[in-house]
Tab-separated table of C-alpha atoms and ligand atoms in Angstrom:
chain	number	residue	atom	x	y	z
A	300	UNK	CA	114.181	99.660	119.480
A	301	UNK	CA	112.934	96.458	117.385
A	302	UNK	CA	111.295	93.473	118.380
A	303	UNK	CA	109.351	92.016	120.794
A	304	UNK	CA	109.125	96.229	122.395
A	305	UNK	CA	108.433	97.745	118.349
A	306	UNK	CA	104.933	95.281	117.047
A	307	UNK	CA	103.952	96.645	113.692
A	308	UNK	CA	101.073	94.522	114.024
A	309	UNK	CA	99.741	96.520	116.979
A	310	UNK	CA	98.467	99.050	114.809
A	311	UNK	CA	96.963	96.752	112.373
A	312	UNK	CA	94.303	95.105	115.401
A	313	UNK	CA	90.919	96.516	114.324
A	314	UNK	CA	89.259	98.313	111.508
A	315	UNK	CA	88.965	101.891	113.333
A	316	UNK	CA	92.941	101.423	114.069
A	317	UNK	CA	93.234	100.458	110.474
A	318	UNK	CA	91.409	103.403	109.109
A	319	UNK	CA	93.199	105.701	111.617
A	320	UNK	CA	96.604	105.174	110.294
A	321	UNK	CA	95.243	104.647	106.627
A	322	UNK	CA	98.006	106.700	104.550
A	323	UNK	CA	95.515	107.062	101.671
A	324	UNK	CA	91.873	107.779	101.145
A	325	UNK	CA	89.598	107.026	97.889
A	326	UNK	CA	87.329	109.392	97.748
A	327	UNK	CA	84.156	109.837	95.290
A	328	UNK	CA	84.929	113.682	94.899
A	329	UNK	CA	87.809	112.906	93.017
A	330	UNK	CA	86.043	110.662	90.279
A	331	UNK	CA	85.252	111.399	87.127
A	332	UNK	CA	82.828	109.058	85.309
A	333	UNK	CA	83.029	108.824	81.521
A	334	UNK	CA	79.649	108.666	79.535
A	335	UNK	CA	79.073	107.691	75.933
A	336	UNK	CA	76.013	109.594	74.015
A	337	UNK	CA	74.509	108.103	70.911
A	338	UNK	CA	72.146	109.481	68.518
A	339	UNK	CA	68.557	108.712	68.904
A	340	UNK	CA	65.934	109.519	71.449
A	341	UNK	CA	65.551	106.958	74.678
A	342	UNK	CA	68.357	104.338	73.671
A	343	UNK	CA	70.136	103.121	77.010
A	344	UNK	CA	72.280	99.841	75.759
A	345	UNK	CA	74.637	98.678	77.898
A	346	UNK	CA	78.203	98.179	76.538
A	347	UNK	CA	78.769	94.750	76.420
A	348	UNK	CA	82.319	94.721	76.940
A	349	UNK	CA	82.004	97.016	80.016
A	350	UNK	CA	78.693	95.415	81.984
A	351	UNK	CA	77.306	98.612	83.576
A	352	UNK	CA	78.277	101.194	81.331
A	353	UNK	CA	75.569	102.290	78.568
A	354	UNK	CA	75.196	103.807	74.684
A	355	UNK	CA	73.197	106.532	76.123
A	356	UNK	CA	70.713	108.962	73.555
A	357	UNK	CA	70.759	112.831	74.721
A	358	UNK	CA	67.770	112.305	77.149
A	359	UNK	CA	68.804	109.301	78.755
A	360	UNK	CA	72.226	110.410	79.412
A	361	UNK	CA	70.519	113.334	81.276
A	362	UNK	CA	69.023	111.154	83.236
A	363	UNK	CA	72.070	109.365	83.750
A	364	UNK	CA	73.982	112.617	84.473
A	365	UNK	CA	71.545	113.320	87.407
A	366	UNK	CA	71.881	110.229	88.935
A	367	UNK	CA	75.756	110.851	88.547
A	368	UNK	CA	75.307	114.002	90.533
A	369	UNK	CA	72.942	112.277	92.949
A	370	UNK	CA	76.048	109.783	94.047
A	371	UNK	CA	78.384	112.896	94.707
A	372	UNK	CA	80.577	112.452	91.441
A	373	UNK	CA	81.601	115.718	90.573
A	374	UNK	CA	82.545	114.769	87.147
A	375	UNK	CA	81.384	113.161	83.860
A	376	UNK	CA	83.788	112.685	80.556
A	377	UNK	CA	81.580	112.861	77.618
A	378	UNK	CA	82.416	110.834	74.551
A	379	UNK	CA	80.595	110.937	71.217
A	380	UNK	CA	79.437	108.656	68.651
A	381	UNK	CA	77.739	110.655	65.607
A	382	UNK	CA	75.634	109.563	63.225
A	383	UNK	CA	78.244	109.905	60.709
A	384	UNK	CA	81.895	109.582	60.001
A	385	UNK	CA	84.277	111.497	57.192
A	386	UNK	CA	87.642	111.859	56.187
A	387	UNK	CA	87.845	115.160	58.683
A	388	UNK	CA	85.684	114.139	61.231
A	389	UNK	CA	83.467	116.530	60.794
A	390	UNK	CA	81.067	115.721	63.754
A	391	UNK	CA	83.613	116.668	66.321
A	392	UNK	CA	83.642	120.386	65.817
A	393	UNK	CA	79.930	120.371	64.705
A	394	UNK	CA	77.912	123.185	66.342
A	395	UNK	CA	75.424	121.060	66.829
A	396	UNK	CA	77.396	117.997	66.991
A	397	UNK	CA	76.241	115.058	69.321
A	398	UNK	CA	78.744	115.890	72.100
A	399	UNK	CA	78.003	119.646	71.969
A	400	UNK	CA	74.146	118.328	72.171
A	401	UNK	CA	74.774	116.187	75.211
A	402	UNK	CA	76.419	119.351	77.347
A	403	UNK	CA	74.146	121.503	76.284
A	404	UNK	CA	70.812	119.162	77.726
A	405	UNK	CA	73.062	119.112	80.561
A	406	UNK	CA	73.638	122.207	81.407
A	407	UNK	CA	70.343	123.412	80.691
A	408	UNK	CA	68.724	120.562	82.931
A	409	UNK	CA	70.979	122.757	85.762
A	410	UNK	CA	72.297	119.304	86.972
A	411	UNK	CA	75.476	120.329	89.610
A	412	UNK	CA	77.920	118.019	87.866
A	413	UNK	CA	81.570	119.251	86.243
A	414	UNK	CA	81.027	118.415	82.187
A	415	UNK	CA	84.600	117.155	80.430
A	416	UNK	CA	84.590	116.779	76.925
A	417	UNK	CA	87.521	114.406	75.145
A	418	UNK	CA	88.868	116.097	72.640
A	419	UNK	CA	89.957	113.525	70.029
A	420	UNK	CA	89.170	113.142	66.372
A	421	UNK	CA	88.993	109.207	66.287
A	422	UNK	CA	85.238	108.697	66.647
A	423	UNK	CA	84.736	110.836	64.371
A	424	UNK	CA	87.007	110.337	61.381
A	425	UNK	CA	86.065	106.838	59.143
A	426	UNK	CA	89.507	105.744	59.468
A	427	UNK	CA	89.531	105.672	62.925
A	428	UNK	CA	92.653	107.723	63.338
A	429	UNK	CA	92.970	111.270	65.780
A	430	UNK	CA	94.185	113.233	63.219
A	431	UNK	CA	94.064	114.069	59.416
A	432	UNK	CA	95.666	111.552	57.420
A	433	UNK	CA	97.368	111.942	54.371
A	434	UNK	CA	100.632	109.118	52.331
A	435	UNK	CA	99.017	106.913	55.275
A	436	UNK	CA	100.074	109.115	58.318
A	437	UNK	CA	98.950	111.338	60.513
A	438	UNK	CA	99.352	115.007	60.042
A	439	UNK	CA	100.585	116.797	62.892
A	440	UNK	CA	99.632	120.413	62.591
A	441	UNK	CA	96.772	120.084	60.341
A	442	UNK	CA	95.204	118.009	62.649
A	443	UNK	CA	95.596	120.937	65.752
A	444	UNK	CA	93.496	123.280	63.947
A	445	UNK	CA	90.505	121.273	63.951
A	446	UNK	CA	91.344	119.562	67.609
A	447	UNK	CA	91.076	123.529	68.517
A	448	UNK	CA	87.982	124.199	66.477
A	449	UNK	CA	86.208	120.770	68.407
A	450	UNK	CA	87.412	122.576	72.204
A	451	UNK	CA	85.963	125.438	70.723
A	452	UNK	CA	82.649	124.184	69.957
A	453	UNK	CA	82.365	122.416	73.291
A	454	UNK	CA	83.444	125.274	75.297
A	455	UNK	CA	80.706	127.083	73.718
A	456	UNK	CA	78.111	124.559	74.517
A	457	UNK	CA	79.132	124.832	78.157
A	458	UNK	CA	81.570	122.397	79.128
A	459	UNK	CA	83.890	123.173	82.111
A	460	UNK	CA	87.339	121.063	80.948
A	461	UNK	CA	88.091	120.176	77.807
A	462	UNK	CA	90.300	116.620	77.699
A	463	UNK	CA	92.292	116.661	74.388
A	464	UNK	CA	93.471	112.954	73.739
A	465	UNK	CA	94.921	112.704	70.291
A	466	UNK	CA	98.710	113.329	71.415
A	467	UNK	CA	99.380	115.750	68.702
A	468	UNK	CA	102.486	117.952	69.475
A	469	UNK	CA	101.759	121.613	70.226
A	470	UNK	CA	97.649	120.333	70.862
A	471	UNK	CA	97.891	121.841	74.245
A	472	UNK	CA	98.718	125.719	72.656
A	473	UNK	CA	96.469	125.598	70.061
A	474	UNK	CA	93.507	124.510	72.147
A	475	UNK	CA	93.996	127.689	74.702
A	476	UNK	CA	95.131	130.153	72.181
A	477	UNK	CA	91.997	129.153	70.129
A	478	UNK	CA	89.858	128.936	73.825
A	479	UNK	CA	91.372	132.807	74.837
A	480	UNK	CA	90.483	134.265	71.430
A	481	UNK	CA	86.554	133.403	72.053
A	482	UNK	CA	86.743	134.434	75.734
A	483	UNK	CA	86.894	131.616	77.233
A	484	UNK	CA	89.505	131.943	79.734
A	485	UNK	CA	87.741	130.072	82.754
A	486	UNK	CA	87.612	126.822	80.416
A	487	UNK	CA	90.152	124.593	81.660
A	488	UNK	CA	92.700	121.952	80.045
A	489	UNK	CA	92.831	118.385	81.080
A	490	UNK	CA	95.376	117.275	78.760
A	491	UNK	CA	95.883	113.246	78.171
A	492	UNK	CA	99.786	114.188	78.702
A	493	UNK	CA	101.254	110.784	79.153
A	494	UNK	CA	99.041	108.687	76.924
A	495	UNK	CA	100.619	105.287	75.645
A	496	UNK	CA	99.638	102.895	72.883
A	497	UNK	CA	98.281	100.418	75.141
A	498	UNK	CA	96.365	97.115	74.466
A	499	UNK	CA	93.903	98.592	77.379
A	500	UNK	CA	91.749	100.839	75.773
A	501	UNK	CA	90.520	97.501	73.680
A	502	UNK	CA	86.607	97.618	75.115
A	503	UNK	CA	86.884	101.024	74.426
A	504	UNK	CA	87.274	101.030	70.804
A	505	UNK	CA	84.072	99.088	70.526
A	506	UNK	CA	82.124	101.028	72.631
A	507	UNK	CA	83.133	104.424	71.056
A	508	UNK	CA	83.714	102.713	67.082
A	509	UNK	CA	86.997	104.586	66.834
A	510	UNK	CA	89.130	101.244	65.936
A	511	UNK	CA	91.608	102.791	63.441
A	512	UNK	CA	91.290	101.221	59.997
A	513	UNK	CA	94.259	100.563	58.965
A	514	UNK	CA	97.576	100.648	61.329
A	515	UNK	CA	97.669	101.354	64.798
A	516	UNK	CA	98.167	104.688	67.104
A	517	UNK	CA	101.774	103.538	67.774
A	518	UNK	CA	103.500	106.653	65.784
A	519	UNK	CA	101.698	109.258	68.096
A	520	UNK	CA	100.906	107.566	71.183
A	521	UNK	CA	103.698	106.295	73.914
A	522	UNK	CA	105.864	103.187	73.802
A	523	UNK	CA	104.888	101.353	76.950
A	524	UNK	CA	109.082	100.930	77.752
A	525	UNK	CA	109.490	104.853	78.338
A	526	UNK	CA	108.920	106.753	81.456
A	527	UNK	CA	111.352	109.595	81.170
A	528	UNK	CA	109.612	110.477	77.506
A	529	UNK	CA	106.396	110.803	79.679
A	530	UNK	CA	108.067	113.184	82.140
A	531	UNK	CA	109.281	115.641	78.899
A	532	UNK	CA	105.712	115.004	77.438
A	533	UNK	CA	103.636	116.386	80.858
A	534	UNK	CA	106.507	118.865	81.230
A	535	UNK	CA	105.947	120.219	77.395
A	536	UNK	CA	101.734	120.307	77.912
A	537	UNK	CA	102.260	122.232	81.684
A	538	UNK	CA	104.645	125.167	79.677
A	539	UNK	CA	102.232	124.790	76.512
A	540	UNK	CA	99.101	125.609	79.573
A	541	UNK	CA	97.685	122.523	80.695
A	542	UNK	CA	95.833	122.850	83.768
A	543	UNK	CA	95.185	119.207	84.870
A	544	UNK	CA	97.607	116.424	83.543
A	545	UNK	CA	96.849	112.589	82.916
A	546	UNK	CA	98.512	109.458	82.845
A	547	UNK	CA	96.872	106.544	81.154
A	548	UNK	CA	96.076	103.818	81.620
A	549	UNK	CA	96.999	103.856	85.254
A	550	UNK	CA	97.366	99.927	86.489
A	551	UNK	CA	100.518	99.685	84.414
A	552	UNK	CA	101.660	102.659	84.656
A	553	UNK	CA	101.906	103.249	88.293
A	554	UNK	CA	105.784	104.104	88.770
A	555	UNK	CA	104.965	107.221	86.240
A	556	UNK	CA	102.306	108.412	87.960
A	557	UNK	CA	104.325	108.839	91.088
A	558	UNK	CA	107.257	110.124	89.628
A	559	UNK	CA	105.329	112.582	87.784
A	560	UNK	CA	103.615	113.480	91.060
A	561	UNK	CA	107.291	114.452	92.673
A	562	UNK	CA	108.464	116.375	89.226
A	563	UNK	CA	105.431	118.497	88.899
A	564	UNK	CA	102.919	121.234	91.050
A	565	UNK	CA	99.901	120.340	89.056
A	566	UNK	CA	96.953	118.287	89.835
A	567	UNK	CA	97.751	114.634	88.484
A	568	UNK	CA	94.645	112.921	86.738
A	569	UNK	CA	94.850	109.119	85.881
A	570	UNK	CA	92.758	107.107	83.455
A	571	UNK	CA	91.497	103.608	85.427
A	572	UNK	CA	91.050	102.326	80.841
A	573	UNK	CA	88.117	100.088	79.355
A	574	UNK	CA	90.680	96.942	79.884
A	575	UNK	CA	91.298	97.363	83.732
A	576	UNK	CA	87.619	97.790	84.359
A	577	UNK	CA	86.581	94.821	81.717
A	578	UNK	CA	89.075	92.357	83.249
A	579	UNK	CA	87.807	92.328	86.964
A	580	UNK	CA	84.383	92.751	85.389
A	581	UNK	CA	85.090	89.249	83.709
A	582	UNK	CA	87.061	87.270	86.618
A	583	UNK	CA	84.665	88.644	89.148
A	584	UNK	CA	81.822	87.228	86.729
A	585	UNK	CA	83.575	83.845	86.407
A	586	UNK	CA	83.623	83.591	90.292
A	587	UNK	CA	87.236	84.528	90.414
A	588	UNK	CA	88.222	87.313	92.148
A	589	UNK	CA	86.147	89.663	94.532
A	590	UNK	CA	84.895	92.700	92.490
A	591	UNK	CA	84.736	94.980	95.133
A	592	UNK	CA	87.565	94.167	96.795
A	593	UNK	CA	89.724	94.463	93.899
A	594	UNK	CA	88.296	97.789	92.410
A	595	UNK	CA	89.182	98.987	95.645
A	596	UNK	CA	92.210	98.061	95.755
A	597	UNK	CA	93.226	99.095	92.556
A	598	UNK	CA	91.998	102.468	92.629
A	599	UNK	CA	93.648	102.891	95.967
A	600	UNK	CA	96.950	102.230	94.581
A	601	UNK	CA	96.298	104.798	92.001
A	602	UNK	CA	95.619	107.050	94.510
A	603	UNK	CA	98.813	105.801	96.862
A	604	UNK	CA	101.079	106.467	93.875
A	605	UNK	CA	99.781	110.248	93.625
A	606	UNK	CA	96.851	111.006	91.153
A	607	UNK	CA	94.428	113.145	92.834
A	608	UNK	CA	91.867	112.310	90.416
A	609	UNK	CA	90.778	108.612	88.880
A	610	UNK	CA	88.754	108.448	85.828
A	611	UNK	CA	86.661	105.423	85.978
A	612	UNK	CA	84.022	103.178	84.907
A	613	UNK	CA	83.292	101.638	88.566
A	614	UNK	CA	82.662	105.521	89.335
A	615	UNK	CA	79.231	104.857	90.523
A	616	UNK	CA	80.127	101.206	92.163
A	617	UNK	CA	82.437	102.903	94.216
A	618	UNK	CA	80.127	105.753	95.418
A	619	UNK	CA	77.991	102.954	96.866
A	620	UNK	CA	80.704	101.141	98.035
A	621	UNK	CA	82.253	103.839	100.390
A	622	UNK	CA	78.926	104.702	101.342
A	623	UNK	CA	78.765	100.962	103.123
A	624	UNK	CA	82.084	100.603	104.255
A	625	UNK	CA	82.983	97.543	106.371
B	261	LIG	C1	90.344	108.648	72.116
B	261	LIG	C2	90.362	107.936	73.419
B	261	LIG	C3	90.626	106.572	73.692
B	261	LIG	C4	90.375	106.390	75.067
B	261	LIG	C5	90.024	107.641	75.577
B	261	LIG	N1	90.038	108.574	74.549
B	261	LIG	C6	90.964	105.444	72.798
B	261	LIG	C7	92.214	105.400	72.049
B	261	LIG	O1	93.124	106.221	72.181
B	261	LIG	O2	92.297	104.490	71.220
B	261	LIG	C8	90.466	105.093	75.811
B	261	LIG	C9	89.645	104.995	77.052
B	261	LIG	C10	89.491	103.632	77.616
B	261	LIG	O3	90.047	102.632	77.136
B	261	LIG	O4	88.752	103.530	78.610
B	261	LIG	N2	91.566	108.863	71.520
């Protein structure tokens, strides 16, 4: 049958019809919204590169985290930026460091929210790299010991997921060997599986200082041209025990989330980056695009290509959003 009997337009006549046969639904239960905690006591400065996203001191972010809660976001990612950097980025696996500080107020405050902490050594380090560096590079397995030591420390704090970022190899072992020796079984793995060296995570690196000094991440993050190497590199943190695995960014990098969503039974996690939410942030500022519209849209896609969770700034833009749907 085709044409005039077969109308694909038919179905396409209202908004209830539309959302009947919608193939895909965003949903704010499956957002995670990344925070940034600062030293100090009531600082709340936004990030000027991504409006609506703050520097936030351990009290304020509290008070952020509630509202968080308050929207139905299950999740926050908690980044850290200490009051001091080293060689060995010290402040990352510091008892009392400012990440371990932030979960803790938290979780004490009783707030029903899901804490992830990134596991990564570059805000931490003064170089700016993930790792330990030594002749100019980064040091693979000297660097796991202390990635395992920073899960560690944040498990014990209370978070739920810990997010290790750095793409070291064999990061994903060390962290739940190191994890199971303390006890902590129930602490999960979100592991930043497929994580490229992308031009992206630009606002980022201002917001969290963790620029790299010298160089660039291009000799342990992904080349952009390669999807099967992201395929081997979710496949290697699933056997090493990741729980949850991400791709990011996710706006370029649609094609491997949806491959990686027909090669593997795990949940899929994307990364909407700093530079996907800065750019509409900026055209929808200059009158250019339509802000809403387009977040939508984009994290839709993400969505319609298989992740079954979005990390992202508009988190809490979206949460109102749905709640006054058209
Ligand atoms: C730390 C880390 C980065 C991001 C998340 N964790 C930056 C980087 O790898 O340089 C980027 C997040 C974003 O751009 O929103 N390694």
């Amino acid at each position: 049958m085709a044409f005039p009997t077969v109308r694909a337009r038919r179905l396409r006549t209202s908004g209830l019809l539309r959302g009947l046969v919608a193939e895909t639904q965003l949903s704010v239960a499956d957002l995670v919204y990344p925070l940034f905690v600062v030293p100090g006591t009531g600082v709340r400065e936004e990030i000027e590169s991504m409006p609506g996203n703050f520097h936030l001191s351990v009290d304020a972010l509290v008070e952020e985290a509630k509202r968080v809660s308050e929207l139905g976001i299950p999740a926050v990612l908690l980044f850290g930026i200490p009051e001091a950097k080293d060689e060995v980025g010290s402040g990352a696996y510091a008892p009392d460091g400012i990440v371990q500080r932030a979960v803790r107020a938290i979780k004490t405050a009783g707030i029903s929210l899901l804490v992830v902490c990134d596991v990564c050594l570059c805000e931490y380090t003064s170089h700016g790299h993930c790792g330990i560096v030594r002749d100019g590079t980064v040091e693979n397995d000297a660097t796991l010991e202390l990635l395992a030591k920073t899960a560690v420390s944040q498990a014990a704090a209370g978070a739920d997921i810990v997010a290790p970022s750095d793409m070291m190899d064999g990061r994903v072992a060390a962290l739940r060997s190191a994890l199971d020796a303390e006890g902590k079984h129930e602490v999960a793995i979100m592991s930043y599986a497929a994580k490229y060296a992308s031009a992206f995570y630009g606002p980022f690196r201002e917001a969290a200082d963790s620029t790299p000094q010298f160089g660039d991440r291009r000799a342990y993050q992904m080349d952009p041209s390669n999807v099967r190497e992201a395929l081997k590199e979710i496949e290697l943190d699933v056997e090493e025990g990741a729980d949850i695995v991400m791709i990011k960014p996710a706006l370029a990098y649609l094609d491997v989330i949806a491959k990686a969503r027909e090669a593997f039974n795990v949940p899929l996690a994307c990364y909407n980056v700093s530079g996907e939410y800065a750019m509409v942030k900026a055209a929808a500022r200059a009158g250019w695009v339509e802000e809403r519209r387009i977040a939508l849209e984009m994290l839709t896609a993400m969505k319609r290509a298989g992740a079954d969770i979005i990390i992202t700034y508009f988190a809490k833009d979206v949460s109102d959003w749905l709640s006054c749907r058209e």
